[in-house]
Amino acid sequence: MKTRYTEGMSLERIGAVLGYSPGTVRAHLLAAQVVMRDSHRR
């Protein structure tokens, strides 16, 4: 998850690929101390 997120994949896409909700992906990333990107900056 961490690698996919840091390479630019969205929470939604990671969840779809791995079978988790975006919220679960976010929780796992936060537990791994990953800094979340600004979701409004595109």
XYZ file of N, CA and C in Angstrom:
126
model
N 0.820 -1.191 0.000
C 0.000 0.000 0.000
C 0.863 1.254 0.000
N 1.839 1.269 0.884
C 2.674 2.462 1.035
C 3.360 2.820 -0.277
N 3.935 1.838 -0.933
C 4.632 2.091 -2.196
C 3.665 2.603 -3.249
N 2.523 1.986 -3.358
C 1.537 2.410 -4.358
C 1.101 3.845 -4.107
N 0.859 4.177 -2.842
C 0.419 5.530 -2.512
C 1.515 6.555 -2.794
N 2.735 6.254 -2.383
C 3.825 7.212 -2.600
C 4.169 7.355 -4.082
N 3.813 6.365 -4.882
C 4.011 6.460 -6.333
C 2.863 7.194 -7.031
N 1.852 7.617 -6.260
C 0.791 8.444 -6.819
C -0.575 7.811 -6.955
N -0.709 6.542 -6.615
C -2.003 5.879 -6.732
C -2.955 6.438 -5.662
N -4.230 6.572 -6.001
C -5.218 7.109 -5.066
C -5.646 6.062 -4.040
N -6.212 6.538 -2.941
C -6.741 5.634 -1.919
C -7.823 4.740 -2.520
N -8.672 5.332 -3.357
C -9.755 4.577 -3.983
C -9.211 3.463 -4.879
N -8.198 3.801 -5.665
C -7.619 2.811 -6.591
C -6.900 1.698 -5.831
N -6.144 2.070 -4.810
C -5.452 1.062 -3.999
C -6.474 0.119 -3.376
N -7.537 0.686 -2.837
C -8.584 -0.131 -2.232
C -9.227 -1.078 -3.228
N -9.479 -0.586 -4.431
C -10.096 -1.424 -5.467
C -9.181 -2.579 -5.856
N -7.897 -2.306 -5.965
C -6.932 -3.340 -6.355
C -6.771 -4.388 -5.254
N -6.744 -3.931 -4.003
C -6.452 -4.838 -2.890
C -7.690 -5.358 -2.155
N -8.865 -4.834 -2.494
C -10.094 -5.308 -1.870
C -10.419 -4.661 -0.534
N -9.993 -3.410 -0.348
C -10.274 -2.666 0.884
C -11.027 -1.393 0.544
N -11.700 -0.828 1.542
C -12.322 0.478 1.344
C -11.236 1.546 1.390
N -11.491 2.707 0.775
C -10.509 3.788 0.846
C -10.185 4.195 2.285
N -11.177 4.132 3.164
C -10.952 4.469 4.572
C -10.001 3.503 5.255
N -10.111 2.235 4.920
C -9.208 1.227 5.482
C -7.794 1.436 4.965
N -7.679 1.746 3.685
C -6.359 2.027 3.109
C -5.745 3.222 3.828
N -6.529 4.273 4.014
C -6.042 5.479 4.698
C -5.577 5.147 6.113
N -6.367 4.366 6.839
C -6.007 3.994 8.209
C -4.690 3.226 8.249
N -4.497 2.312 7.322
C -3.246 1.549 7.259
C -2.062 2.460 6.948
N -2.262 3.382 6.023
C -1.180 4.299 5.663
C -0.834 5.227 6.825
N -1.844 5.724 7.514
C -1.583 6.585 8.670
C -0.858 5.816 9.770
N -1.234 4.568 9.977
C -0.555 3.733 10.976
C 0.908 3.508 10.600
N 1.191 3.522 9.301
C 2.565 3.362 8.814
C 3.291 4.706 8.740
N 2.652 5.751 9.267
C 3.209 7.108 9.330
C 3.480 7.712 7.955
N 2.621 7.377 6.999
C 2.715 7.966 5.666
C 2.003 9.318 5.704
N 2.639 10.348 5.155
C 2.031 11.672 5.089
C 1.028 11.680 3.938
N -0.214 12.036 4.262
C -1.271 12.063 3.261
C -1.106 13.266 2.339
N -1.393 13.050 1.057
C -1.392 14.147 0.092
C -2.645 14.981 0.284
N -2.589 16.228 -0.165
C -3.758 17.103 -0.157
C -4.715 16.613 -1.238
N -5.881 16.166 -0.837
C -6.821 15.584 -1.797
C -7.444 16.626 -2.718
N -7.305 17.909 -2.388
C -7.912 18.957 -3.207
C -6.939 19.555 -4.211
N -5.675 19.202 -4.114
C -4.669 19.728 -5.044
C -4.472 18.740 -6.190
N -4.903 19.099 -7.365
C -4.790 18.196 -8.509
C -4.102 18.881 -9.642
